[in-house]
Amino acid sequence: MMGEITVIKIGGSVLTDKSKERTLKLKEIERIAKEIAYAGLKDLVIVHGAGSFGHPQAKRFDLDGNGKCSYYTLITHEIVKELNRIFIEKLVQSGFPVMPIHPLSCTVSIKGRVKKMMTDQIRLMLKNEIVPVVHGDVVMDEVLGRAILSGDQIVSHIARCLNAKRVGIGTDVDGIMDNEGVIDVITPKTFCNMKKLLKGSKDIDVTGGMLSKANELIKLAEDGIPSHIFNASRKGLIMNFLSGERNFGTIIRGD
Ligand code: IP8
């Protein structure tokens, strides 16, 4: 039986060193796998970003621009799949029942936005107490030929389809900041004034950093699904989020 669904995204900057191509933060991946396993939440969907296992390659091959070479698309997909396999391996070693889902095989986009993503297999996994682990990917696109799909967009799509109760976005910063520090709560109304404070990423990021993340989550909040951005690089916060705590990071909600 499926209960109330939680979707958590672990950013690529938490799992990999974004300043060096194809470089893992293996100790961090192990810690995160243990925290998720320890929290023991089964009605959970995990999504992860690509970090240095996808962004530098997509940039080099111009996959966020006009590059259409199918070989480069394949290489980029294989690299992010490699990160997914390693994360899955650490979750399994921590005693947590997971299975991979690769968006390229179940998603079609139109101008870089999800048009269709099959979620039946996600529902069946959850019904059978298996936690799906999905990732940002390159997918076939009806207009562009292929497009890079961020984990953030995948999070909001899955959260809507499954009517998720909670959405957590684990990044390598403490939340959304203004000049005085972390902003506790953001709503669509307050977001307009703070948009200008948000920037892209300092490292190579073909999907747009904090600004596109916030844009995605504001739309989700308008549809009635709140989300919580927090620092997943700080020990214990993933577990705290999964246990229902809310006194850290930034909450994005409808009003
Ligand atoms: O790291 C990007 O996903 P994100 C996916 O969640 C690729 O933005 C292949 C760069």
CSV table of C-alpha atoms and ligand atoms in Angstrom, one decimal:
chain,number,residue,atom,x,y,z
A,1,MET,CA,0.0,0.0,0.0
A,2,MET,CA,1.3,3.4,-1.0
A,3,GLY,CA,1.1,6.0,1.8
A,4,GLU,CA,1.9,9.7,1.7
A,5,ILE,CA,4.8,10.2,-0.8
A,6,THR,CA,8.0,12.1,-0.1
A,7,VAL,CA,10.3,13.1,-2.9
A,8,ILE,CA,13.8,14.1,-2.1
A,9,LYS,CA,16.4,15.4,-4.5
A,10,ILE,CA,20.1,15.2,-3.7
A,11,GLY,CA,22.0,17.7,-5.8
A,12,GLY,CA,24.9,16.8,-8.0
A,13,SER,CA,27.1,19.2,-6.1
A,14,VAL,CA,26.6,17.2,-2.9
A,15,LEU,CA,27.5,13.8,-4.6
A,16,THR,CA,30.3,15.0,-6.8
A,17,ASP,CA,33.0,17.6,-7.0
A,18,LYS,CA,31.6,20.0,-9.6
A,19,SER,CA,35.0,21.7,-10.1
A,20,LYS,CA,36.6,18.5,-11.5
A,21,GLU,CA,35.1,16.5,-14.3
A,22,ARG,CA,33.9,13.0,-13.3
A,23,THR,CA,35.0,13.3,-9.7
A,24,LEU,CA,32.9,11.6,-6.9
A,25,LYS,CA,32.6,12.6,-3.3
A,26,LEU,CA,32.5,9.0,-2.3
A,27,LYS,CA,32.6,9.5,1.5
A,28,GLU,CA,29.6,11.9,1.1
A,29,ILE,CA,27.7,9.4,-1.1
A,30,GLU,CA,28.3,6.7,1.6
A,31,ARG,CA,27.2,9.1,4.4
A,32,ILE,CA,24.1,10.1,2.5
A,33,ALA,CA,23.1,6.5,1.7
A,34,LYS,CA,23.4,5.7,5.4
A,35,GLU,CA,21.3,8.7,6.5
A,36,ILE,CA,18.6,7.7,4.0
A,37,ALA,CA,18.7,4.1,5.1
A,38,TYR,CA,18.6,5.1,8.8
A,39,ALA,CA,15.6,7.3,8.3
A,40,GLY,CA,13.9,4.2,6.8
A,41,LEU,CA,11.1,6.0,4.9
A,42,LYS,CA,9.7,3.6,2.3
A,43,ASP,CA,7.1,5.9,0.5
A,44,LEU,CA,10.0,7.8,-0.9
A,45,VAL,CA,11.3,8.7,-4.4
A,46,ILE,CA,14.9,9.7,-4.6
A,47,VAL,CA,16.1,12.0,-7.5
A,48,HIS,CA,19.7,13.1,-7.9
A,49,GLY,CA,21.5,15.6,-10.0
A,50,ALA,CA,24.4,15.0,-12.3
A,51,GLY,CA,27.2,17.3,-11.0
A,52,SER,CA,30.5,16.6,-12.7
A,53,PHE,CA,29.0,13.4,-14.1
A,54,GLY,CA,26.9,15.2,-16.8
A,55,HIS,CA,27.2,19.0,-16.7
A,56,PRO,CA,30.7,19.4,-18.1
A,57,GLN,CA,30.1,16.7,-20.8
A,58,ALA,CA,26.7,18.3,-21.8
A,59,LYS,CA,28.5,21.7,-22.0
A,60,ARG,CA,31.5,20.3,-24.0
A,61,PHE,CA,29.2,18.5,-26.5
A,62,ASP,CA,26.9,21.5,-26.7
A,63,LEU,CA,23.9,19.4,-25.7
A,64,ASP,CA,22.3,22.5,-24.1
A,65,GLY,CA,22.7,24.3,-27.4
A,66,ASN,CA,22.7,22.9,-31.0
A,67,GLY,CA,24.8,19.8,-30.6
A,68,LYS,CA,22.9,16.9,-32.0
A,69,CYS,CA,25.4,14.1,-32.2
A,70,SER,CA,23.8,10.9,-30.9
A,71,TYR,CA,27.1,9.5,-29.7
A,72,TYR,CA,27.6,12.5,-27.4
A,73,THR,CA,24.1,12.2,-26.1
A,74,LEU,CA,24.8,8.5,-25.3
A,75,ILE,CA,28.1,9.4,-23.6
A,76,THR,CA,26.4,12.0,-21.4
A,77,HIS,CA,23.6,9.5,-20.5
A,78,GLU,CA,26.1,6.8,-19.7
A,79,ILE,CA,28.1,9.1,-17.4
A,80,VAL,CA,25.1,10.2,-15.3
A,81,LYS,CA,24.0,6.5,-15.2
A,82,GLU,CA,27.4,5.7,-13.8
A,83,LEU,CA,26.8,8.1,-10.9
A,84,ASN,CA,23.3,6.6,-10.4
A,85,ARG,CA,24.8,3.1,-10.3
A,86,ILE,CA,27.3,4.1,-7.6
A,87,PHE,CA,24.7,5.9,-5.5
A,88,ILE,CA,22.4,2.8,-5.9
A,89,GLU,CA,25.3,0.5,-4.8
A,90,LYS,CA,25.9,2.5,-1.6
A,91,LEU,CA,22.2,2.6,-0.8
A,92,VAL,CA,22.0,-1.2,-1.3
A,93,GLN,CA,25.1,-1.7,0.9
A,94,SER,CA,23.4,0.4,3.6
A,95,GLY,CA,20.5,-2.1,3.5
A,96,PHE,CA,18.0,0.1,1.6
A,97,PRO,CA,15.9,-1.4,-1.1
A,98,VAL,CA,16.2,0.7,-4.3
A,99,MET,CA,16.0,0.4,-8.0
A,100,PRO,CA,17.2,2.8,-10.8
A,101,ILE,CA,15.0,4.7,-13.2
A,102,HIS,CA,16.6,6.3,-16.2
A,103,PRO,CA,14.5,9.2,-17.7
A,104,LEU,CA,15.9,8.7,-21.2
A,105,SER,CA,14.0,5.4,-21.3
A,106,CYS,CA,10.7,6.6,-20.0
A,107,THR,CA,10.4,10.3,-20.8
A,108,VAL,CA,9.7,12.6,-23.8
A,109,SER,CA,10.2,16.3,-23.6
A,110,ILE,CA,9.0,19.2,-25.7
A,111,LYS,CA,11.3,22.3,-25.9
A,112,GLY,CA,13.1,21.0,-22.8
A,113,ARG,CA,9.9,20.6,-20.7
A,114,VAL,CA,8.6,17.1,-19.7
A,115,LYS,CA,5.8,16.2,-22.1
A,116,LYS,CA,5.3,12.6,-20.9
A,117,MET,CA,7.0,10.6,-18.2
A,118,MET,CA,5.8,7.1,-17.4
A,119,THR,CA,5.3,6.8,-13.6
A,120,ASP,CA,3.5,3.4,-13.5
A,121,GLN,CA,6.8,1.6,-12.7
A,122,ILE,CA,7.5,4.1,-9.9
A,123,ARG,CA,4.0,3.4,-8.4
A,124,LEU,CA,4.7,-0.4,-8.6
A,125,MET,CA,8.1,-0.1,-7.0
A,126,LEU,CA,6.6,1.9,-4.1
A,127,LYS,CA,3.7,-0.7,-3.8
A,128,ASN,CA,6.4,-3.4,-3.5
A,129,GLU,CA,8.5,-1.4,-1.0
A,130,ILE,CA,11.2,-0.5,-3.4
A,131,VAL,CA,12.5,3.1,-3.5
A,132,PRO,CA,13.1,4.4,-7.1
A,133,VAL,CA,16.2,6.4,-7.7
A,134,VAL,CA,15.8,8.7,-10.7
A,135,HIS,CA,18.3,11.2,-12.0
A,136,GLY,CA,18.7,14.3,-14.3
A,137,ASP,CA,19.3,13.0,-17.8
A,138,VAL,CA,19.3,13.7,-21.5
A,139,VAL,CA,16.0,12.8,-23.1
A,140,MET,CA,14.5,12.8,-26.6
A,141,ASP,CA,12.7,16.0,-27.4
A,142,GLU,CA,9.9,16.5,-29.9
A,143,VAL,CA,11.2,19.9,-31.1
A,144,LEU,CA,14.9,20.0,-30.2
A,145,GLY,CA,15.8,16.4,-31.0
A,146,ARG,CA,17.1,15.9,-27.5
A,147,ALA,CA,17.3,18.0,-24.4
A,148,ILE,CA,18.9,18.1,-20.9
A,149,LEU,CA,16.3,17.5,-18.3
A,150,SER,CA,17.2,18.7,-14.8
A,151,GLY,CA,16.5,16.6,-11.7
A,152,ASP,CA,14.6,19.6,-10.4
A,153,GLN,CA,12.1,19.4,-13.2
A,154,ILE,CA,11.8,15.6,-12.7
A,155,VAL,CA,11.1,16.2,-9.0
A,156,SER,CA,8.2,18.5,-9.7
A,157,HIS,CA,6.8,16.2,-12.4
A,158,ILE,CA,6.9,13.2,-10.1
A,159,ALA,CA,5.6,15.2,-7.1
A,160,ARG,CA,2.6,16.3,-9.2
A,161,CYS,CA,1.9,12.9,-10.6
A,162,LEU,CA,2.1,11.1,-7.2
A,163,ASN,CA,0.5,14.0,-5.4
A,164,ALA,CA,3.5,14.1,-3.0
A,165,LYS,CA,3.0,15.5,0.5
A,166,ARG,CA,6.6,16.5,1.0
A,167,VAL,CA,9.4,17.6,-1.4
A,168,GLY,CA,13.0,18.1,-0.2
A,169,ILE,CA,15.8,19.6,-2.2
A,170,GLY,CA,19.2,18.9,-0.7
A,171,THR,CA,21.9,21.3,-2.1
A,172,ASP,CA,25.3,22.4,-0.9
A,173,VAL,CA,24.1,25.7,0.5
A,174,ASP,CA,21.9,26.4,3.5
A,175,GLY,CA,18.9,27.5,1.6
A,176,ILE,CA,17.8,30.5,-0.5
A,177,MET,CA,19.7,33.5,0.8
A,178,ASP,CA,19.3,37.3,0.9
A,179,ASN,CA,21.9,39.7,2.2
A,180,GLU,CA,21.0,38.8,5.8
A,181,GLY,CA,21.2,35.0,5.4
A,182,VAL,CA,18.9,32.1,4.8
A,183,ILE,CA,15.3,33.1,4.0
A,184,ASP,CA,12.9,30.9,6.1
A,185,VAL,CA,9.9,31.0,3.9
A,186,ILE,CA,9.3,32.0,0.3
A,187,THR,CA,5.9,32.3,-1.3
A,188,PRO,CA,5.0,33.3,-5.0
A,189,LYS,CA,4.3,36.8,-3.7
A,190,THR,CA,7.6,37.3,-1.9
A,191,PHE,CA,9.5,35.5,-4.7
A,192,CYS,CA,9.1,38.4,-7.2
A,193,ASN,CA,11.2,40.7,-5.0
A,194,MET,CA,14.0,38.3,-4.4
A,195,LYS,CA,14.4,36.8,-7.9
A,196,LYS,CA,17.2,39.3,-8.6
A,197,LEU,CA,19.3,37.9,-5.7
A,198,LEU,CA,19.4,34.5,-7.1
A,199,LYS,CA,22.1,33.4,-9.5
A,200,GLY,CA,23.2,30.4,-11.5
A,201,SER,CA,26.0,28.1,-10.3
A,202,LYS,CA,29.7,29.1,-10.0
A,203,ASP,CA,30.6,25.8,-11.7
A,204,ILE,CA,29.5,24.5,-15.0
A,205,ASP,CA,25.7,24.0,-14.8
A,206,VAL,CA,23.7,23.5,-18.0
A,207,THR,CA,20.4,23.5,-16.1
A,208,GLY,CA,20.6,26.9,-14.4
A,209,GLY,CA,21.5,26.7,-10.7
A,210,MET,CA,19.4,28.1,-7.8
A,211,LEU,CA,17.3,30.5,-10.0
A,212,SER,CA,15.8,27.7,-12.2
A,213,LYS,CA,15.4,25.5,-9.1
A,214,ALA,CA,13.4,28.2,-7.3
A,215,ASN,CA,11.3,28.9,-10.4
A,216,GLU,CA,10.5,25.2,-10.6
A,217,LEU,CA,9.6,25.0,-6.9
A,218,ILE,CA,7.4,28.2,-7.0
A,219,LYS,CA,5.3,26.6,-9.7
A,220,LEU,CA,5.0,23.5,-7.6
A,221,ALA,CA,4.0,25.6,-4.6
A,222,GLU,CA,1.3,27.3,-6.7
A,223,ASP,CA,-0.1,23.8,-7.4
A,224,GLY,CA,-0.4,23.2,-3.7
A,225,ILE,CA,2.9,21.2,-3.1
A,226,PRO,CA,5.3,22.9,-0.7
A,227,SER,CA,9.0,22.1,-0.8
A,228,HIS,CA,12.0,22.5,1.4
A,229,ILE,CA,15.5,23.5,0.3
A,230,PHE,CA,18.3,22.6,2.7
A,231,ASN,CA,22.0,21.9,2.9
A,232,ALA,CA,22.5,18.1,2.3
A,233,SER,CA,26.2,18.5,2.8
A,234,ARG,CA,25.6,19.2,6.5
A,235,LYS,CA,25.6,15.9,8.4
A,236,GLY,CA,22.2,14.8,9.7
A,237,LEU,CA,20.0,17.2,7.7
A,238,ILE,CA,18.8,14.6,5.2
A,239,MET,CA,17.7,12.4,8.1
A,240,ASN,CA,16.1,15.4,9.8
A,241,PHE,CA,14.2,16.3,6.7
A,242,LEU,CA,13.0,12.7,6.2
A,243,SER,CA,12.0,12.5,9.9
A,244,GLY,CA,9.7,15.5,9.3
A,245,GLU,CA,11.7,18.4,10.9
A,246,ARG,CA,11.3,21.8,9.3
A,247,ASN,CA,13.4,24.2,11.4
A,248,PHE,CA,16.2,24.7,8.9
A,249,GLY,CA,16.7,25.8,5.3
A,250,THR,CA,14.0,27.5,3.2
A,251,ILE,CA,10.4,26.4,2.8
A,252,ILE,CA,8.7,27.3,-0.4
A,253,ARG,CA,4.9,27.3,-0.1
A,254,GLY,CA,1.8,28.6,-1.7
A,255,ASP,CA,1.0,31.4,0.7
B,1,IP8,O1,22.1,18.1,-12.2
B,1,IP8,C1,21.3,17.5,-15.2
B,1,IP8,O2,20.5,17.3,-14.1
B,1,IP8,P1,20.7,18.3,-12.8
B,1,IP8,C2,21.4,16.3,-16.1
B,1,IP8,O3,19.6,17.8,-11.8
B,1,IP8,C3,22.6,16.3,-17.1
B,1,IP8,O4,20.4,19.7,-13.3
B,1,IP8,C4,22.7,15.1,-17.9
B,1,IP8,C5,23.4,17.3,-17.2
